[in-house]
Tab-separated table of C-alpha atoms in Angstrom:
chain	number	residue	atom	x	y	z
L	1	MET	CA	-3.616	-2.403	-14.751
L	2	SER	CA	-7.036	-3.917	-13.933
L	3	GLU	CA	-5.940	-4.527	-10.319
L	4	LEU	CA	-5.088	-0.830	-9.929
L	5	LEU	CA	-8.637	0.147	-10.865
L	6	GLN	CA	-10.009	-1.532	-7.733
L	7	ALA	CA	-10.411	0.417	-4.491
L	8	GLU	CA	-8.758	-2.423	-2.554
L	9	SER	CA	-5.434	-1.761	-4.312
L	10	HIS	CA	-5.499	1.967	-3.511
L	11	PHE	CA	-4.067	3.902	-0.611
L	12	ARG	CA	-6.745	4.430	2.042
L	13	PHE	CA	-7.323	8.102	1.388
L	14	GLY	CA	-10.641	8.086	3.211
L	15	GLU	CA	-9.120	7.234	6.588
L	16	ASN	CA	-6.908	10.289	6.228
L	17	TRP	CA	-9.886	12.477	5.259
L	18	LYS	CA	-11.922	11.342	8.259
L	19	SER	CA	-8.994	12.328	10.467
L	20	PHE	CA	-8.736	15.682	8.655
L	21	LEU	CA	-12.276	16.577	9.730
L	22	GLY	CA	-10.911	16.757	13.273
L	23	VAL	CA	-8.859	19.855	12.376
L	24	LEU	CA	-11.381	21.450	10.010
L	25	ASP	CA	-12.473	24.919	11.099
L	26	ASP	CA	-14.059	28.043	9.641
L	27	GLU	CA	-10.686	29.377	8.500
L	28	ARG	CA	-9.951	26.232	6.488
L	29	ILE	CA	-13.416	26.341	4.949
L	30	ALA	CA	-12.833	29.968	3.947
L	31	GLU	CA	-9.504	29.007	2.332
L	32	ALA	CA	-11.235	26.223	0.405
L	33	GLU	CA	-13.739	28.769	-0.879
L	34	ALA	CA	-10.860	31.036	-1.927
L	35	GLY	CA	-9.286	28.132	-3.812
L	36	LEU	CA	-12.505	27.544	-5.742
L	37	ARG	CA	-12.944	31.262	-6.480
L	38	ARG	CA	-9.456	31.219	-8.001
L	39	LEU	CA	-10.542	28.474	-10.397
L	40	PHE	CA	-14.055	29.844	-10.922
L	41	PRO	CA	-14.013	33.650	-10.623
L	42	GLY	CA	-17.095	35.795	-10.836
L	43	ASP	CA	-20.409	33.937	-10.918
L	44	GLU	CA	-19.233	30.757	-12.649
L	45	LEU	CA	-20.519	28.572	-9.800
L	46	LYS	CA	-23.770	30.445	-9.230
L	47	ASN	CA	-26.771	28.151	-9.791
L	48	ALA	CA	-24.453	25.498	-11.233
L	49	ARG	CA	-25.012	21.762	-11.134
L	50	PHE	CA	-21.639	20.725	-9.680
L	51	LEU	CA	-20.073	17.241	-9.750
L	52	ASP	CA	-17.162	16.586	-7.370
L	53	ILE	CA	-15.329	13.432	-8.504
L	54	GLY	CA	-13.191	12.037	-5.697
L	55	CYS	CA	-14.768	14.187	-3.009
L	56	GLY	CA	-12.417	13.130	-0.186
L	57	SER	CA	-13.443	15.054	2.927
L	58	GLY	CA	-16.223	16.888	1.088
L	59	LEU	CA	-14.577	20.253	1.704
L	60	SER	CA	-14.626	21.325	-1.953
L	61	SER	CA	-18.261	20.270	-2.278
L	62	LEU	CA	-19.144	22.364	0.757
L	63	ALA	CA	-17.233	25.325	-0.667
L	64	ALA	CA	-19.093	24.990	-3.979
L	65	LEU	CA	-22.436	25.123	-2.185
L	66	ARG	CA	-21.380	28.186	-0.227
L	67	LEU	CA	-20.305	29.864	-3.461
L	68	GLY	CA	-23.737	29.451	-5.014
L	69	ALA	CA	-23.907	26.015	-6.640
L	70	LYS	CA	-27.555	24.955	-6.615
L	71	ASP	CA	-26.987	21.194	-6.763
L	72	VAL	CA	-23.836	19.349	-5.663
L	73	ILE	CA	-23.139	15.670	-6.347
L	74	SER	CA	-20.157	14.204	-4.450
L	75	ARG	CA	-18.731	10.884	-5.627
L	76	ASP	CA	-15.840	8.744	-4.410
L	77	ILE	CA	-14.653	5.151	-4.803
L	78	ASP	CA	-13.449	5.081	-1.167
L	79	ALA	CA	-16.193	4.237	1.356
L	80	ASP	CA	-14.379	6.142	4.119
L	81	SER	CA	-14.287	9.265	1.947
L	82	VAL	CA	-18.013	8.948	1.345
L	83	GLU	CA	-18.518	8.596	5.099
L	84	ALA	CA	-16.325	11.653	5.745
L	85	THR	CA	-18.274	13.741	3.230
L	86	ARG	CA	-21.611	12.665	4.670
L	87	ARG	CA	-20.327	13.520	8.135
L	88	LEU	CA	-19.304	16.990	6.938
L	89	ARG	CA	-22.708	17.433	5.322
L	90	GLU	CA	-24.364	16.644	8.657
L	91	MET	CA	-21.952	18.844	10.622
L	92	THR	CA	-22.768	21.853	8.450
L	93	GLY	CA	-26.466	21.171	7.945
L	94	GLN	CA	-26.087	21.360	4.145
L	95	THR	CA	-28.394	18.464	3.291
L	96	GLY	CA	-30.947	19.698	0.759
L	97	ALA	CA	-28.919	20.189	-2.419
L	98	TRP	CA	-25.985	17.910	-1.574
L	99	ASN	CA	-26.001	14.266	-2.657
L	100	VAL	CA	-23.142	11.935	-1.673
L	101	ASP	CA	-22.608	8.507	-3.274
L	102	LEU	CA	-20.070	5.705	-3.521
L	103	LYS	CA	-19.211	5.425	-7.210
L	104	SER	CA	-16.133	5.164	-9.418
L	105	VAL	CA	-15.500	7.602	-12.233
L	106	PHE	CA	-15.333	4.573	-14.527
L	107	GLU	CA	-18.968	3.762	-13.677
L	108	MET	CA	-20.296	7.236	-14.476
L	109	THR	CA	-21.865	8.007	-17.846
L	110	PRO	CA	-24.019	10.828	-19.212
L	111	GLU	CA	-26.808	8.273	-19.645
L	112	SER	CA	-26.803	7.151	-15.991
L	113	ASP	CA	-25.660	10.327	-14.246
L	114	GLY	CA	-26.573	13.173	-16.579
L	115	THR	CA	-24.308	16.080	-17.457
L	116	PHE	CA	-23.170	18.991	-15.325
L	117	ASP	CA	-22.441	22.691	-15.554
L	118	VAL	CA	-19.197	22.051	-13.669
L	119	VAL	CA	-17.237	18.814	-13.295
L	120	TYR	CA	-14.479	19.187	-10.717
L	121	SER	CA	-11.785	16.683	-9.773
L	122	TRP	CA	-8.841	18.058	-7.813
L	123	GLY	CA	-5.866	15.732	-7.352
L	124	VAL	CA	-7.877	12.570	-7.945
L	125	LEU	CA	-7.751	11.195	-11.478
L	126	HIS	CA	-4.012	10.445	-11.292
L	127	HIS	CA	-4.837	7.975	-8.470
L	128	THR	CA	-7.395	5.924	-10.412
L	129	GLY	CA	-4.990	3.423	-11.972
L	130	ASP	CA	-5.740	4.638	-15.514
L	131	MET	CA	-5.424	8.414	-15.511
L	132	TRP	CA	-6.200	9.252	-19.123
L	133	ARG	CA	-9.206	6.941	-19.262
L	134	ALA	CA	-10.427	8.587	-16.056
L	135	VAL	CA	-9.935	12.052	-17.570
L	136	GLU	CA	-11.917	11.003	-20.635
L	137	ALA	CA	-14.716	9.474	-18.543
L	138	ALA	CA	-14.990	12.585	-16.366
L	139	SER	CA	-14.930	14.921	-19.367
L	140	LYS	CA	-17.975	13.212	-20.900
L	141	LEU	CA	-20.032	14.361	-17.903
L	142	VAL	CA	-19.566	18.046	-18.792
L	143	LYS	CA	-22.521	19.538	-20.643
L	144	PRO	CA	-21.905	21.638	-23.800
L	145	GLY	CA	-20.553	25.000	-22.685
L	146	GLY	CA	-19.851	23.613	-19.205
L	147	LEU	CA	-16.581	23.747	-17.282
L	148	PHE	CA	-14.162	20.910	-16.527
L	149	ALA	CA	-11.688	21.612	-13.710
L	150	ILE	CA	-8.941	19.102	-12.953
L	151	ALA	CA	-5.684	19.101	-11.045
L	152	LEU	CA	-3.076	16.496	-11.986
L	153	TYR	CA	0.403	15.773	-10.683
L	154	ARG	CA	2.985	17.469	-12.860
L	155	LYS	CA	5.617	15.208	-14.373
L	156	THR	CA	9.084	15.482	-12.783
L	157	LYS	CA	12.387	13.627	-12.952
L	158	MET	CA	11.519	11.844	-9.691
L	159	CYS	CA	8.146	10.421	-10.720
L	160	GLY	CA	9.538	6.898	-11.114
L	161	PHE	CA	10.965	6.980	-7.592
L	162	TRP	CA	7.744	8.314	-6.088
L	163	ARG	CA	5.673	5.613	-7.780
L	164	ILE	CA	7.820	2.932	-6.114
L	165	GLU	CA	7.802	4.747	-2.762
L	166	LYS	CA	4.017	5.155	-2.781
L	167	ARG	CA	3.413	1.514	-3.622
L	168	PHE	CA	5.619	0.492	-0.682
L	169	TYR	CA	4.185	3.052	1.755
L	170	SER	CA	0.557	2.250	0.957
L	171	ARG	CA	1.191	-1.395	1.912
L	172	ALA	CA	3.463	-0.733	4.900
L	173	PRO	CA	2.399	-1.111	8.558
L	174	LYS	CA	1.556	2.042	10.501
L	175	TRP	CA	4.898	2.175	12.323
L	176	ILE	CA	6.834	2.094	9.044
L	177	GLN	CA	4.584	4.828	7.663
L	178	ALA	CA	5.246	6.942	10.766
L	179	LEU	CA	9.019	6.582	10.297
L	180	MET	CA	8.750	7.546	6.636
L	181	GLN	CA	6.660	10.592	7.525
L	182	ARG	CA	9.303	11.739	10.006
L	183	ALA	CA	12.057	11.249	7.416
L	184	TYR	CA	10.092	13.203	4.807
L	185	ILE	CA	9.363	16.075	7.195
L	186	ALA	CA	13.038	16.215	8.211
L	187	ALA	CA	14.022	16.411	4.530
L	188	PHE	CA	11.391	19.127	4.007
L	189	TYR	CA	12.913	21.243	6.776
L	190	VAL	CA	16.471	20.806	5.457
L	191	ILE	CA	15.554	21.638	1.853
L	192	GLN	CA	13.472	24.684	2.800
L	193	ARG	CA	16.211	26.087	5.042
L	194	ARG	CA	18.821	25.606	2.327
L	195	ALA	CA	16.515	27.551	0.023
L	196	GLY	CA	16.458	30.406	2.542
L	197	LYS	CA	12.875	29.765	3.627
L	198	ASN	CA	11.345	29.353	7.077
L	199	PRO	CA	9.835	25.834	7.213
L	200	ASP	CA	8.005	26.509	10.477
L	201	ALA	CA	6.200	29.444	8.880
L	202	LEU	CA	5.359	27.340	5.819
L	203	VAL	CA	3.822	24.638	8.004
L	204	LYS	CA	1.942	27.182	10.112
L	205	ASP	CA	0.494	28.889	7.027
L	206	TYR	CA	-0.230	25.633	5.196
L	207	LYS	CA	-3.980	25.959	5.668
L	208	SER	CA	-3.872	28.844	3.179
L	209	SER	CA	-3.375	26.128	0.540
L	210	ARG	CA	-7.052	25.307	-0.120
L	211	GLY	CA	-7.677	24.801	3.615
L	212	MET	CA	-5.452	21.743	3.812
L	213	ASP	CA	-3.321	20.472	6.721
L	214	PHE	CA	0.432	19.867	6.377
L	215	HIS	CA	0.667	16.579	8.293
L	216	HIS	CA	-2.404	15.057	6.654
L	217	ASP	CA	-1.022	16.076	3.254
L	218	VAL	CA	2.349	14.449	4.019
L	219	HIS	CA	0.560	11.151	4.705
L	220	ASP	CA	-1.547	11.639	1.569
L	221	TRP	CA	1.505	12.375	-0.584
L	222	LEU	CA	3.638	9.492	0.664
L	223	GLY	CA	0.813	6.992	0.288
L	224	GLY	CA	-1.009	8.276	-2.786
L	225	TYR	CA	-1.033	5.114	-4.886
L	226	PRO	CA	-1.772	4.433	-7.746
L	227	TYR	CA	0.278	7.331	-9.084
L	228	GLU	CA	0.567	8.918	-12.518
L	229	SER	CA	1.600	12.377	-13.689
L	230	ALA	CA	1.195	14.602	-16.731
L	231	ARG	CA	2.679	17.485	-18.671
L	232	PRO	CA	0.402	20.446	-19.463
L	233	GLU	CA	0.568	19.787	-23.189
L	234	GLU	CA	-0.609	16.196	-22.634
L	235	VAL	CA	-3.720	17.422	-20.843
L	236	LYS	CA	-4.668	19.623	-23.783
L	237	GLN	CA	-3.914	16.861	-26.297
L	238	HIS	CA	-6.239	14.453	-24.498
L	239	LEU	CA	-9.122	16.939	-24.440
L	240	PRO	CA	-9.500	18.189	-28.035
L	241	GLN	CA	-13.223	18.846	-27.525
L	242	PHE	CA	-12.406	21.466	-24.868
L	243	GLU	CA	-10.888	24.936	-24.947
L	244	LEU	CA	-8.578	26.103	-22.178
L	245	VAL	CA	-10.120	28.826	-20.009
L	246	ARG	CA	-7.348	29.180	-17.423
L	247	GLU	CA	-4.460	27.194	-16.019
L	248	PHE	CA	-2.115	27.349	-13.056
L	249	VAL	CA	1.052	25.440	-13.917
L	250	GLU	CA	4.667	25.375	-12.782
L	251	PRO	CA	7.844	23.820	-14.234
L	252	GLY	CA	8.278	20.142	-13.411
L	253	GLY	CA	11.710	20.437	-11.805
L	254	ARG	CA	13.364	17.589	-9.934
L	255	GLY	CA	10.497	16.739	-7.610
L	256	LEU	CA	12.648	16.007	-4.554
L	257	LEU	CA	9.761	16.643	-2.154
L	258	GLY	CA	7.014	15.711	-4.588
L	259	SER	CA	5.522	16.991	-7.784
L	260	GLY	CA	2.588	19.200	-6.828
L	261	CYS	CA	-0.479	19.608	-9.013
L	262	ASP	CA	-1.055	21.699	-12.110
L	263	GLU	CA	-4.616	23.030	-12.396
L	264	PHE	CA	-6.683	23.359	-15.557
L	265	VAL	CA	-10.124	24.818	-16.205
L	266	LEU	CA	-11.506	23.974	-19.645
L	267	ARG	CA	-14.806	24.602	-21.399
L	268	ARG	CA	-16.575	22.032	-23.543
L	269	ILE	CA	-16.896	23.426	-27.055
């Protein structure tokens, strides 16, 4: 377990995020803002001190600033993700209230980092190597009455398979990864067509999912190691000091193409 806590054992998410910046445009930024408004309707982000744990490309941090957060702190354990976020900060000129640092969630404490109106970690804590300890560490950074927003992989029947696949993929050479991406995309097209859906339209409209990009997300999914998943009831059991404000969850299912993330917004009591 201790090996999995080290950045060196993780999939290189940051390389993928730096590449993602090459396709980032105003439409994707607007979709990212819409995704945050869904989690934080009304004025919940206005004048908030906002912590983004596992900032990736920095897109969510940028969206938070645009939605009224007064102070944004972006943290990631991956140096390339930190570089990507700093690059986005420079590209958009949002320097004043936006701080970007290299730091693990396991190194953050209320004593060293303070507490926040909003602590946000979307699709990150299940990649730390110790998901529930990461959830606990992140939750301690929420001030009384503040909001804690997390997205975690939902548990499916295929989680064991995906854990093995991700461990292999994250260590595989680029040409093997490319072959696995092609196989996954082919399976995606077959499964969507059998379900009566248009896979080309799904790929074309993919940016409406929080501003993301289909091909970058395929690479992210196949390589996202370490990997853990959770049931909604487990999330609530591990956070007894919080009350649920809103959630966006779906049944686990088989997970043939992956598990997807369930989203939770909770308030510290």
